[in-house]
Short mmCIF file of C-alpha atoms and ligand atoms in Angstrom, two decimals:
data_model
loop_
_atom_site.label_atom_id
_atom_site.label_comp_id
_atom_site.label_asym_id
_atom_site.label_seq_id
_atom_site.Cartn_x
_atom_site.Cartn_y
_atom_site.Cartn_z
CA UNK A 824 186.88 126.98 -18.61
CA UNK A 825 185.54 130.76 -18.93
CA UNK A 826 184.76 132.42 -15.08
CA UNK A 827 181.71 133.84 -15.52
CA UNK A 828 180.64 136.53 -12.41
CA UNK A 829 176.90 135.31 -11.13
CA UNK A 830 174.31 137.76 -13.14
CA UNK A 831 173.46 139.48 -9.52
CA UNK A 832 176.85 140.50 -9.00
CA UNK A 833 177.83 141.38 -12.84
CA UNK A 834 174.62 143.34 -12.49
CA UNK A 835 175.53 145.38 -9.34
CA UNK A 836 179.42 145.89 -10.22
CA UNK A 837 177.57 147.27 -13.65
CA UNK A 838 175.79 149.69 -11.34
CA UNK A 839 178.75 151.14 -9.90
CA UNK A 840 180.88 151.14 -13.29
CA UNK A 841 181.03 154.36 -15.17
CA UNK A 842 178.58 154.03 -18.17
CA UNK A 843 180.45 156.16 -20.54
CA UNK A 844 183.84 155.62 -22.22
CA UNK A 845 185.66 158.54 -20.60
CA UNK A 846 184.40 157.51 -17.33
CA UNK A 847 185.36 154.29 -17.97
CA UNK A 848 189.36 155.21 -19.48
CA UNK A 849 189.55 157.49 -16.41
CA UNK A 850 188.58 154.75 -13.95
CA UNK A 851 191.21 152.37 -15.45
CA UNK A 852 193.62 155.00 -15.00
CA UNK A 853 192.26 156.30 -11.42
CA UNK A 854 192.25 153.21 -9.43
CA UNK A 855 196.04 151.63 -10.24
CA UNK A 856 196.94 155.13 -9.07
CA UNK A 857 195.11 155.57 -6.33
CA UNK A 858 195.38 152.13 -4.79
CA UNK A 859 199.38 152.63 -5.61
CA UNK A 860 199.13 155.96 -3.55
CA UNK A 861 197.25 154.59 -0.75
CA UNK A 862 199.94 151.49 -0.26
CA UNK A 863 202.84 153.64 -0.47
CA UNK A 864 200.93 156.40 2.02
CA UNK A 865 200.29 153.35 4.65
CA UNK A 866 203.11 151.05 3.99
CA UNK A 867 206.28 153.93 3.52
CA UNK A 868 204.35 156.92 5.27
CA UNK A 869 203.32 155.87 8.12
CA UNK A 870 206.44 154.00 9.53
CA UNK A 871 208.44 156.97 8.34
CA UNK A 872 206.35 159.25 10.44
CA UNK A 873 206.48 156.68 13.31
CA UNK A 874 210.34 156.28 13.68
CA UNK A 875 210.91 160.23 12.26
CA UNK A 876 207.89 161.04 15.34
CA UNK A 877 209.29 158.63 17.76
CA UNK A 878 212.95 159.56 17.26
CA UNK A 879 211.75 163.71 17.91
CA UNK A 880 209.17 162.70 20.77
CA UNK A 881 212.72 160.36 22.51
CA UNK A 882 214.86 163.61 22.18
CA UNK A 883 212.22 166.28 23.54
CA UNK A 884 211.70 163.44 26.39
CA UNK A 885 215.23 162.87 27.00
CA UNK A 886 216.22 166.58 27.25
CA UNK A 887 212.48 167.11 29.29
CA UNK A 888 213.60 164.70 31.68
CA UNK A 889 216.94 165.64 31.94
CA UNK A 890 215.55 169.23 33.55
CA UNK A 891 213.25 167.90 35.55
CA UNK A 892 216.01 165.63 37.05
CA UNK A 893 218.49 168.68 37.55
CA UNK A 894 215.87 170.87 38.98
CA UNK A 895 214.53 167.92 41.43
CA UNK A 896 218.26 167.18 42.31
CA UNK A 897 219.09 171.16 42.83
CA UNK A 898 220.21 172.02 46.02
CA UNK A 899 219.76 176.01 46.46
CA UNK A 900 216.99 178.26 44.58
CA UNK A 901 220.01 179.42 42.46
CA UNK A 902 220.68 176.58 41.09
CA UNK A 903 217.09 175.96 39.91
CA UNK A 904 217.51 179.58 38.33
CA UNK A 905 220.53 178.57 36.49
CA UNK A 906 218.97 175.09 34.94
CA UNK A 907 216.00 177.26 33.89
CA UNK A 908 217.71 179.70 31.90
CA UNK A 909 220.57 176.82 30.68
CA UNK A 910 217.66 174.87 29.11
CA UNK A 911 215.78 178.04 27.59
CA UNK A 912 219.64 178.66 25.93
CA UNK A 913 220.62 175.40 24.87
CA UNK A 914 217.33 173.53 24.04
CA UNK A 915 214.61 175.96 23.38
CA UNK A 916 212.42 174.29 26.62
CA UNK A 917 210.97 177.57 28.58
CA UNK A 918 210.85 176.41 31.89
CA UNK A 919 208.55 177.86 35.06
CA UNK A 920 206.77 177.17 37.91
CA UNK A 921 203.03 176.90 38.07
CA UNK A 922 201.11 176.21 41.33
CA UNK A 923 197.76 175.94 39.70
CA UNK A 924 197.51 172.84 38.11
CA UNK A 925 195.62 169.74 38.77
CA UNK A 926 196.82 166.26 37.36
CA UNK A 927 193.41 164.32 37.83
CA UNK A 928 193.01 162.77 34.73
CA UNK A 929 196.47 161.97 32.85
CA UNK A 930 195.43 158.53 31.94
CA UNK A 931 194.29 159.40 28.52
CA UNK A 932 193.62 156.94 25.72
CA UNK A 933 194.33 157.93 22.13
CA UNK A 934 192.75 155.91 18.56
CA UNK A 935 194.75 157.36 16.21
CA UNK A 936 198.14 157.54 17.18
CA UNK A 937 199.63 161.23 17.41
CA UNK A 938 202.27 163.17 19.00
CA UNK A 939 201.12 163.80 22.01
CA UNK A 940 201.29 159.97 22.74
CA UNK A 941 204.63 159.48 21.86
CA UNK A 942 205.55 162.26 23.97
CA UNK A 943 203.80 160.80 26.73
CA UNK A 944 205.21 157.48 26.30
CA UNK A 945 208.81 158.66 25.86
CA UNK A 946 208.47 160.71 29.16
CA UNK A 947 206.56 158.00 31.30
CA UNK A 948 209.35 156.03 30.60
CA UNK A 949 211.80 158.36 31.53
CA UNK A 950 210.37 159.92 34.64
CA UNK A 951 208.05 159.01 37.42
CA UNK A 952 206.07 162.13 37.94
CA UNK A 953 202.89 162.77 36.94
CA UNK A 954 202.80 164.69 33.61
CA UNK A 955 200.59 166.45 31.37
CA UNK A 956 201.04 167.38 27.59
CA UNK A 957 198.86 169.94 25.69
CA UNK A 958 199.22 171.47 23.14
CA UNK A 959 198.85 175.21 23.42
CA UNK A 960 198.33 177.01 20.11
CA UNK A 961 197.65 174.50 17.28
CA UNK A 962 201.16 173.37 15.08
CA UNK A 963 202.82 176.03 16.97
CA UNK A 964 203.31 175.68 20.37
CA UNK A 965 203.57 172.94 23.25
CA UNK A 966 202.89 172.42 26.61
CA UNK A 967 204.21 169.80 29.39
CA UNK A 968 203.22 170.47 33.13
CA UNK A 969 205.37 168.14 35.60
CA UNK A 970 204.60 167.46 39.20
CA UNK A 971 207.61 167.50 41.14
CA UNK A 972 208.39 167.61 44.81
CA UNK A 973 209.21 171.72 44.44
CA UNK A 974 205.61 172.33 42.55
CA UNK A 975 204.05 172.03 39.24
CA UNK A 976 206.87 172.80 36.27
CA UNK A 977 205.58 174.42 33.67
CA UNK A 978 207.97 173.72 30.05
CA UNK A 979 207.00 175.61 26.83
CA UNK A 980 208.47 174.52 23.88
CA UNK A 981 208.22 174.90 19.87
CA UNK A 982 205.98 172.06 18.33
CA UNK A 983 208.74 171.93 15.60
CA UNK A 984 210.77 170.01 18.74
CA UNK A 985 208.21 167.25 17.53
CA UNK A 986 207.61 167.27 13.64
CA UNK A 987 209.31 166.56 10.59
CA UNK A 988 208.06 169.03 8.03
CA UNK A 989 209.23 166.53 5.32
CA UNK A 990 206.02 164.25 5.55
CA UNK A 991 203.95 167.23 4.39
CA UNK A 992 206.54 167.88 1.46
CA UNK A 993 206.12 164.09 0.76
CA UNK A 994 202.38 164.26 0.92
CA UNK A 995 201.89 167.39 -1.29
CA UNK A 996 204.86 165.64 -4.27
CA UNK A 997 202.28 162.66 -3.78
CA UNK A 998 199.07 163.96 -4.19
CA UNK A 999 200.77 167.33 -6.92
CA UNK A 1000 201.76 164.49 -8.98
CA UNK A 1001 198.91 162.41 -9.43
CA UNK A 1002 196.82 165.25 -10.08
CA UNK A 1003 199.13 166.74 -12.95
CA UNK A 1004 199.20 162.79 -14.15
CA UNK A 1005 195.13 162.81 -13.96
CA UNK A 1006 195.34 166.22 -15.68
CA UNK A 1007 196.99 165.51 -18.83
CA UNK A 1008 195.36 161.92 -19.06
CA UNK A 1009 191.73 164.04 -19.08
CA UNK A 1010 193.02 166.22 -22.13
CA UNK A 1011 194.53 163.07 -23.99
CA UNK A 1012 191.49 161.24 -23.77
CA UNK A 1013 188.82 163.90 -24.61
CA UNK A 1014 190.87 163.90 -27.67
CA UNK A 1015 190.71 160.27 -28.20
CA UNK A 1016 187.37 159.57 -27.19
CA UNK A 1017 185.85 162.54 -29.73
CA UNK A 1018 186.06 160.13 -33.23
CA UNK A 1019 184.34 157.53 -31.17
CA UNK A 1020 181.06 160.04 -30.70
CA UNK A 1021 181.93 161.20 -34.40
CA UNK A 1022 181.51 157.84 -35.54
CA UNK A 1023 178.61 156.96 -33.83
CA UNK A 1024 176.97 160.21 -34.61
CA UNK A 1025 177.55 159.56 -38.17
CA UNK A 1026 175.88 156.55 -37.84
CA UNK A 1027 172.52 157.70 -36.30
CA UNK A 1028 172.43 160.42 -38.79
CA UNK A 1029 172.75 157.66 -41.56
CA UNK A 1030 169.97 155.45 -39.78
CA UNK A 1031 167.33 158.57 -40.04
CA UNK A 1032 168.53 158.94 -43.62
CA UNK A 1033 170.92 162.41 -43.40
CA UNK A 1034 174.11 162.11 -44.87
CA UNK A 1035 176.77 163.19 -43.34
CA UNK A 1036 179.49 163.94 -46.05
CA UNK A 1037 181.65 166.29 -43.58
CA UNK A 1038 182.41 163.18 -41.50
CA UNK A 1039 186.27 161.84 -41.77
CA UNK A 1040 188.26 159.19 -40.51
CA UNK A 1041 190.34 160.25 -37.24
CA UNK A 1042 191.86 159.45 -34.44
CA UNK A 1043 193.32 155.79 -33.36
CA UNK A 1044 194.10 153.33 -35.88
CA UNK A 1045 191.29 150.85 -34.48
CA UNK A 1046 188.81 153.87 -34.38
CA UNK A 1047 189.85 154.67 -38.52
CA UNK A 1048 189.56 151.42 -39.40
CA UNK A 1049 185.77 151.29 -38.12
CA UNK A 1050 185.02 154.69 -39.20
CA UNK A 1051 186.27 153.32 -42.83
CA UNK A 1052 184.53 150.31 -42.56
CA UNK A 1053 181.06 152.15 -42.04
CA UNK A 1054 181.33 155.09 -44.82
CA UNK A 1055 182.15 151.85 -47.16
CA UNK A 1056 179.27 149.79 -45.74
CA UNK A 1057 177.02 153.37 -46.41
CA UNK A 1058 178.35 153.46 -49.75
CA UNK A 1059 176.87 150.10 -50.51
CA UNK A 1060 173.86 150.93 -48.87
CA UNK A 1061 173.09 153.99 -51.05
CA UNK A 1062 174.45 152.62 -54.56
CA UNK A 1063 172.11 149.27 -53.48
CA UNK A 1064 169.17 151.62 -52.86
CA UNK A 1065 169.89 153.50 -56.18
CA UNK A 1066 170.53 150.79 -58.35
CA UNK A 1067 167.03 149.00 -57.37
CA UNK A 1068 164.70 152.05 -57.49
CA UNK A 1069 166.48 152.50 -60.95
CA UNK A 1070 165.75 149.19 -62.42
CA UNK A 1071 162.67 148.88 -61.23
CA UNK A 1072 161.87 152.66 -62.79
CA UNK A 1073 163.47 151.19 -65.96
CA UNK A 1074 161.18 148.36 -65.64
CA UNK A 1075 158.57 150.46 -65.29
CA UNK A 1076 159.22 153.33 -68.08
CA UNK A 1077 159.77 150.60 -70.43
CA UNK A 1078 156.55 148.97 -69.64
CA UNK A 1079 154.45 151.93 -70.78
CA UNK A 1080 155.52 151.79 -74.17
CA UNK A 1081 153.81 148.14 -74.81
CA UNK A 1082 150.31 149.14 -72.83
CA UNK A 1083 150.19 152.17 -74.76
CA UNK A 1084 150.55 150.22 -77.70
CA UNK A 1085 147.75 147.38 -76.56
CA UNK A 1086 145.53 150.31 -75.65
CA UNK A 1087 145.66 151.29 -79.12
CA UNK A 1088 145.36 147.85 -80.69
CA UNK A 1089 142.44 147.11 -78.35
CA UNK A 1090 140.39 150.50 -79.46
CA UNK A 1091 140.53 149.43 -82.95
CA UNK A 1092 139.05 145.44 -81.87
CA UNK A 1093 135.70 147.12 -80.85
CA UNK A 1094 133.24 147.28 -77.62
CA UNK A 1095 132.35 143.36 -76.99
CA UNK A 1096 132.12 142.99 -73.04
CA UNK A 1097 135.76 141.18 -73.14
CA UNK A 1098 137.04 143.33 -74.57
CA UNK A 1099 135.67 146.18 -72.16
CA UNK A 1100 137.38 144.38 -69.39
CA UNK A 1101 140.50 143.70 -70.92
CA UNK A 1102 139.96 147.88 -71.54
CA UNK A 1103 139.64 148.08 -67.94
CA UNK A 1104 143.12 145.64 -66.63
CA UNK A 1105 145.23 147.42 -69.14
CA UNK A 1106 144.04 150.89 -67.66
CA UNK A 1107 144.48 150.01 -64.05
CA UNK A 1108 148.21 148.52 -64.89
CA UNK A 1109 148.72 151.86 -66.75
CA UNK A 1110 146.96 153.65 -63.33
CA UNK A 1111 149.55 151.51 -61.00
CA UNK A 1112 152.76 151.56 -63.39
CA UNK A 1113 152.17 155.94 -63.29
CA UNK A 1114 151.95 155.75 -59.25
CA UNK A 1115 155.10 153.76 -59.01
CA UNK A 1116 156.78 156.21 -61.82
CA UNK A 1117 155.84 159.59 -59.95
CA UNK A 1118 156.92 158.19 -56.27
CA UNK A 1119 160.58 156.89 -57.76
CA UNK A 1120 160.88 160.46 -59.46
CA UNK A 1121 159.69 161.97 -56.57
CA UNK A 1122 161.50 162.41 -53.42
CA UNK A 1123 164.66 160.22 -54.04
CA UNK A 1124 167.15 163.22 -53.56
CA UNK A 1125 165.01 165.63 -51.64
CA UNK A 1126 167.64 166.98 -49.38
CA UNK A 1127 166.69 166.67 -45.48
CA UNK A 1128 166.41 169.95 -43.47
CA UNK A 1129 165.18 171.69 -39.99
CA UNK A 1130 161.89 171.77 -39.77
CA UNK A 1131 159.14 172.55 -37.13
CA UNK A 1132 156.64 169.77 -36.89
CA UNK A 1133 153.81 171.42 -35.53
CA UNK A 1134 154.16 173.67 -38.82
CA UNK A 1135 154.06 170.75 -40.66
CA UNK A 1136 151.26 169.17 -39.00
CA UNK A 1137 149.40 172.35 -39.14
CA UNK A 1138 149.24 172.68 -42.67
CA UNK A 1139 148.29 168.80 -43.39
CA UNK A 1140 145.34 169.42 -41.33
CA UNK A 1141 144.42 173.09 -42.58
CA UNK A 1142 144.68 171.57 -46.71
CA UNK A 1143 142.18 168.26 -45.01
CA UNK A 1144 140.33 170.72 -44.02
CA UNK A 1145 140.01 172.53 -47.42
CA UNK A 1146 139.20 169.08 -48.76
CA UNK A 1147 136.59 169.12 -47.29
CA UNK A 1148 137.80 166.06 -44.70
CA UNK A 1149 136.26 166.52 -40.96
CA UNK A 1150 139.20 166.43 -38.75
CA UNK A 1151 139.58 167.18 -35.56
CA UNK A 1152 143.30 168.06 -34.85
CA UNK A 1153 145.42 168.60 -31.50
CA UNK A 1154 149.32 168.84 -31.87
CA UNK A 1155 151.19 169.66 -29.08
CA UNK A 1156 154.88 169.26 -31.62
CA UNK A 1157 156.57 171.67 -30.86
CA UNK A 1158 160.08 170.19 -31.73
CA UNK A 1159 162.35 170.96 -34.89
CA UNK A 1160 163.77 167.34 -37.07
CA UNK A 1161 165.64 167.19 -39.45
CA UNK A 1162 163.87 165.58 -41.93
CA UNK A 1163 163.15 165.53 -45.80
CA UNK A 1164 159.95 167.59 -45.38
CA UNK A 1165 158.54 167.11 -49.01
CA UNK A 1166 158.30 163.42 -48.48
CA UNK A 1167 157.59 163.21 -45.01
CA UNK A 1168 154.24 165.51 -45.52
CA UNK A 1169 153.25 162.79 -48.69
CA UNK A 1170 153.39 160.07 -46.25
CA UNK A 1171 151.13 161.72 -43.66
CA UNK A 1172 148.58 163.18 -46.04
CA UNK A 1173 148.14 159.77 -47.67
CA UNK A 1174 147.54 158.37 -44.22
CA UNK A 1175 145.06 161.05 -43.75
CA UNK A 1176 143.67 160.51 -47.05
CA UNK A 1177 143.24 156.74 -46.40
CA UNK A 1178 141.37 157.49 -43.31
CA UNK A 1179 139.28 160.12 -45.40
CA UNK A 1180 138.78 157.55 -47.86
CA UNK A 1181 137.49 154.45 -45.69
CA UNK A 1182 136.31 156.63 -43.00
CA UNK A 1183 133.90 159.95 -41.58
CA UNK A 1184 135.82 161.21 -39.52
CA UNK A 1185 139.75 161.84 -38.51
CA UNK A 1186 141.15 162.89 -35.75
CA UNK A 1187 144.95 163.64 -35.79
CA UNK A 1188 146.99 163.95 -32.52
CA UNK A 1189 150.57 164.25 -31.88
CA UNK A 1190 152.71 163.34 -27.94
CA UNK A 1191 156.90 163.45 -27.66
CA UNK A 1192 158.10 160.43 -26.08
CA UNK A 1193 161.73 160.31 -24.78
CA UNK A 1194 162.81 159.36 -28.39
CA UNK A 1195 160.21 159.97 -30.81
CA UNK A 1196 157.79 161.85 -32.14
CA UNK A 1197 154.45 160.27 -31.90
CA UNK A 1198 151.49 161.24 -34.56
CA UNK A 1199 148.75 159.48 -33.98
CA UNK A 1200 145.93 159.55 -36.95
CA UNK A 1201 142.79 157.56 -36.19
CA UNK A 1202 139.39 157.13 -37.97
CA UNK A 1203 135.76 155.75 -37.43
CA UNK A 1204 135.55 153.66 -40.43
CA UNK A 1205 135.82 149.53 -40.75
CA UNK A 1206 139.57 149.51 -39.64
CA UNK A 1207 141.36 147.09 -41.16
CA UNK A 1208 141.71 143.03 -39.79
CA UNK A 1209 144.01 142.07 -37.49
CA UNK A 1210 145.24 139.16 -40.15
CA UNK A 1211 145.66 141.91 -42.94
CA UNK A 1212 147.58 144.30 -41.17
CA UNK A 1213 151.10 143.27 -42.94
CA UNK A 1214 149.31 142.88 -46.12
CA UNK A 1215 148.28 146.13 -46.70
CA UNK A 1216 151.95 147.54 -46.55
CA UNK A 1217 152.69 145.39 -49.46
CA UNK A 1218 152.90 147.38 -53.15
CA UNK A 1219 149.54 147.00 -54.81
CA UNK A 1220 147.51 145.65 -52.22
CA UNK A 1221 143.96 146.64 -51.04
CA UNK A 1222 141.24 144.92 -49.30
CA UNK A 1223 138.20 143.63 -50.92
CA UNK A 1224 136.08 146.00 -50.08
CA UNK A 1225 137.40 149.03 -51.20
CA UNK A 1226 137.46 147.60 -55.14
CA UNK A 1227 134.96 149.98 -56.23
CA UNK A 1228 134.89 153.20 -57.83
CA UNK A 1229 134.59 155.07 -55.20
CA UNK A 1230 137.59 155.15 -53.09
CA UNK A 1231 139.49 154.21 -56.15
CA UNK A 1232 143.55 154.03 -55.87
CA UNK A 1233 146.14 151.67 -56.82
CA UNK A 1234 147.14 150.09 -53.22
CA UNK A 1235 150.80 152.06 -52.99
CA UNK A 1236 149.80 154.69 -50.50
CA UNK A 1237 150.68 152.92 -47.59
CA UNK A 1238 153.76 151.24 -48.80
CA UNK A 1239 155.12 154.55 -49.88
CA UNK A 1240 153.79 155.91 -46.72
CA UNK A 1241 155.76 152.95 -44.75
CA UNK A 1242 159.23 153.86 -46.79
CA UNK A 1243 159.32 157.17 -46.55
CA UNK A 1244 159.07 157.06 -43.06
CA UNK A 1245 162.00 154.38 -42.35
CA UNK A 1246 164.23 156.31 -44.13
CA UNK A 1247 164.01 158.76 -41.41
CA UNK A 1248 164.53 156.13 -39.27
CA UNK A 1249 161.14 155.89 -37.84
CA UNK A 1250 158.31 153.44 -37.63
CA UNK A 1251 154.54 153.07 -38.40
CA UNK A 1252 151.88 151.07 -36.82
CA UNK A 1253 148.38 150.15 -37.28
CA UNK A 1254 145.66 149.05 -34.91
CA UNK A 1255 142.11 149.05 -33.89
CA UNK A 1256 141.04 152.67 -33.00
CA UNK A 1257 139.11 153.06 -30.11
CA UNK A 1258 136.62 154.92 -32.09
CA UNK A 1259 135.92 151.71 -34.15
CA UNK A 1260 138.22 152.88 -37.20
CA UNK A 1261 141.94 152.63 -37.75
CA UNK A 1262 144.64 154.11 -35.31
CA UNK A 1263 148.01 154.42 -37.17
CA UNK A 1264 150.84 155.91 -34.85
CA UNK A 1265 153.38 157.04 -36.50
CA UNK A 1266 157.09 157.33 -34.91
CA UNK A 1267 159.63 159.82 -35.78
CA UNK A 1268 163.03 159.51 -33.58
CA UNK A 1269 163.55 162.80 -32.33
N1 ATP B 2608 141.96 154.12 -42.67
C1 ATP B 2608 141.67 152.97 -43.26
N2 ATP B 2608 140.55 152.29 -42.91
C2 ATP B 2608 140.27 151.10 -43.49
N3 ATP B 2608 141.04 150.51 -44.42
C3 ATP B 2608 142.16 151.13 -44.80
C4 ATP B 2608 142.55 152.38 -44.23
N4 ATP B 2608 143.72 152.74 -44.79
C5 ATP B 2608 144.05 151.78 -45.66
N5 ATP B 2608 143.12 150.82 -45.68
C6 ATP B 2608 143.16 149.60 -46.50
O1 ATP B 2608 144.48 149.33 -46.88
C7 ATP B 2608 144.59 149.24 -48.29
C8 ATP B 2608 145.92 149.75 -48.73
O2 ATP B 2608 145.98 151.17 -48.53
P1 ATP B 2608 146.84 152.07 -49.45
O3 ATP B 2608 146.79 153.46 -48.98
O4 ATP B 2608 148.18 151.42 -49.58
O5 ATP B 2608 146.17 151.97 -50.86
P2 ATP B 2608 144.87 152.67 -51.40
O6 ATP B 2608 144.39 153.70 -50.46
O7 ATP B 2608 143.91 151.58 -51.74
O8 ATP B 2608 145.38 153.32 -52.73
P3 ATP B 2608 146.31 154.59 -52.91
O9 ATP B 2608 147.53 154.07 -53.59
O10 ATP B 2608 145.54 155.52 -53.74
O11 ATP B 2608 146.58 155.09 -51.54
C9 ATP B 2608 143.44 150.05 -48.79
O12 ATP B 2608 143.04 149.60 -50.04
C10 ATP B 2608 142.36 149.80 -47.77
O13 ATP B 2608 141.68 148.61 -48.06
MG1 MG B 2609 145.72 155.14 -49.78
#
């Protein structure tokens, strides 16, 4: 049986997880350490810092004591004299009398266990009197006042008496260590992690229809064998994109040949009214068959490059405009795609001619989202029904209504319009315009 976390907890543990793959390789290599370093500073650390403290703290107390004891016990002034300057010889304790001092509050209570505590301890244990311990310059220097029956005893000592500098030389291997370790796993990985980004930068180029030739297997065996895997599955792609536009151009060259010849046989038959209509199929499927030609000629290997939309935009509008088309434009693109700019300007004007065609009026207006480009074109004309919205994508299609002379085409604008614009990855849509016509948005990822 699989464990599976409950969704609330996957969700918040998702939270806290480093989204990216570095963050992630680090964090696999971060926490063994870390939690290693923090058992071996708890478990090995602190007891060696207990007994090495304890054992200094029992040997300043014993010698301490042992003053105090010979100066209590002394019997002439002299003698005191000779203890103080014996213990300032032989054990580095600087020993003196001062009056001054209170011993109020002694009792003190400590959280985290230090030196001072031990000190205390060892000495309580050893002696009677009342004591203080302070410490008098930080690291450097300690203090210890004693209340004995002669006056307050002042002893100055060394606070190397009480530590071992060896924990600091064990903290600083510890912590030196780990951070050389976290050092050269950083460089390792940035190096591993690189193909992965190559790879899937490869791919997103490939989605908006850029090739990418410089891009080469590297890296880890696992991350080659996908970065194979995709320039084959490209390959495909392409040659499967190739081979149908060429059959279908095949298809189409060929047909011409046969019409041409009908059109010919059918001017010799004469002018009855069938024939006149038979006239009229064989020139629309000559009309539609020249469309299909001139788009599969067209912008097949139109190679994409930097270009500033509003630019683009700009210049649809201003050759509308020369048209004679009113349209009422406000771009706000100021971005640079790479795109294939030929092609990508055929698909907007023929959405601009549609709404020309069907419509009065255009207005044309652009927005950046987080990951596209937006253009939106809408018109004021009959729009097209919700039920025929897929339809009219499809090759040859057209509605009903526009089967007269007037707005005469062969149906291919849009589905051109649709292709050339998810090759770059992108998107169209059509819906009901607020100002009664058509809104088409078109998407470009940016
Ligand atoms: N802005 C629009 N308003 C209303 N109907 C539209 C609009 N744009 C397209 N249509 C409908 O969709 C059909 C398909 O459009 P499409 O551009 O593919 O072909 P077309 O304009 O008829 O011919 P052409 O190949 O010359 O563009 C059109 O025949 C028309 O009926
Ligand atoms: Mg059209």
């Amino acid at each position: 049986m699989r464990f599976n976390l409950p969704f609330k907890y996957r969700k918040a543990i998702k939270k806290y997880l480093p989204g990216t793959l570095f963050g992630r390789f680090l964090m696999i290599i971060v926490t063994p350490v870390l939690l290693l370093q923090m058992i071996t500073t708890i478990i090995f650390f602190d007891r060696h810092w207990r007994s090495m403290s304890n054992r200094l703290a029992q040997s300043t107390a014993d010698e301490i004591s042992m003053v105090i004891r010979q100066i209590e016990t002394a019997e002439s002034k002299m003698e005191v004299d000779r203890v103080i300057n014996l213990s300032a010889n032989t054990t580095g304790l600087l020993v003196s009398f001062d009056g001054e001092r209170k011993f109020d509050n002694v009792a003190k209570k400590w959280w985290i266990p230090n030196i001072e505590q031990f000190l205390t301890e060892k000495l309580t244990e050893k002696i009677d009197n009342k004591i203080i311990i302070e410490e008098l310059e930080k690291d450097k220097w300690f203090q210890v006042f004693v209340e004995t029956e002669l006056g307050v005893v002042k002893i100055i000592f060394y606070a190397k008496k009480l530590y071992t500098p060896t924990s600091y030389i064990f903290i600083l291997w510890l912590f030196g260590s780990s951070f050389v370790l976290f050092a050269i796993a950083i460089l390792f990985m940035r190096n591993q992690i690189k193909p992965i980004y190559n790879l899937a930068r490869a791919a997103e180029l490939f989605g908006k229809g850029i090739d990418c030739p410089e891009f080469k297997p590297s890296g880890a065996k696992e991350i080659r064998l996908a970065s194979k895997s995709f320039i084959n599955m490209q390959n495909r792609i392409k040659r499967q994109i190739e081979q149908r536009t060429e059959m279908l151009a095949g298809v189409s060259h060929d047909l011409r040949t046969p019409l041409t010849r009908m059109k010919l046989q059918l001017a010799i038959l004469g002018d009855s009214p069938d024939i006149e209509d038979l006239k009229s199929d064989v020139n629309d499927m000559q009309v539609m068959i020249d469309a299909y030609l001139s788009f599969t000629r067209g912008d097949g290997d139109e190679i994409p490059k930097l270009v500033n939309m509003s630019d683009l935009l700009n210049k649809i509008v201003q050759d509308a405009k020369r048209n004679d088309y009113q349209i009422i434009a406000d771009i706000n693109a100021d971005i640079e795609l790479i795109i294939k700019k030929n092609a990508l300007e055929r698909a907007i004007v023929n959405l601009v001619s549609n709404a020309a065609k069907y419509a009065d009026n255009i207005w044309l207006h652009t927005n950046i989202s987080e990951e596209n480009l937006e253009i939106y074109i809408e018109d004021d004309g009959k729009g097209i029904p919700e039920d025929k919205i897929e339809d009219v994508f499809k090759p040859f299609f057209r509605l009903e209504g526009s089967r007269n002379s007037k707005t005469g085409g062969v149906g291919l604008g849009l589905s051109i319009s649709r292709d050339i614009i998810h090759i770059h990855g992108g998107d169209i849509k059509l819906s009901r315009s607020e100002r009664s016509g058509l809104k088409v948005l078109v998407e470009i990822p940016a």
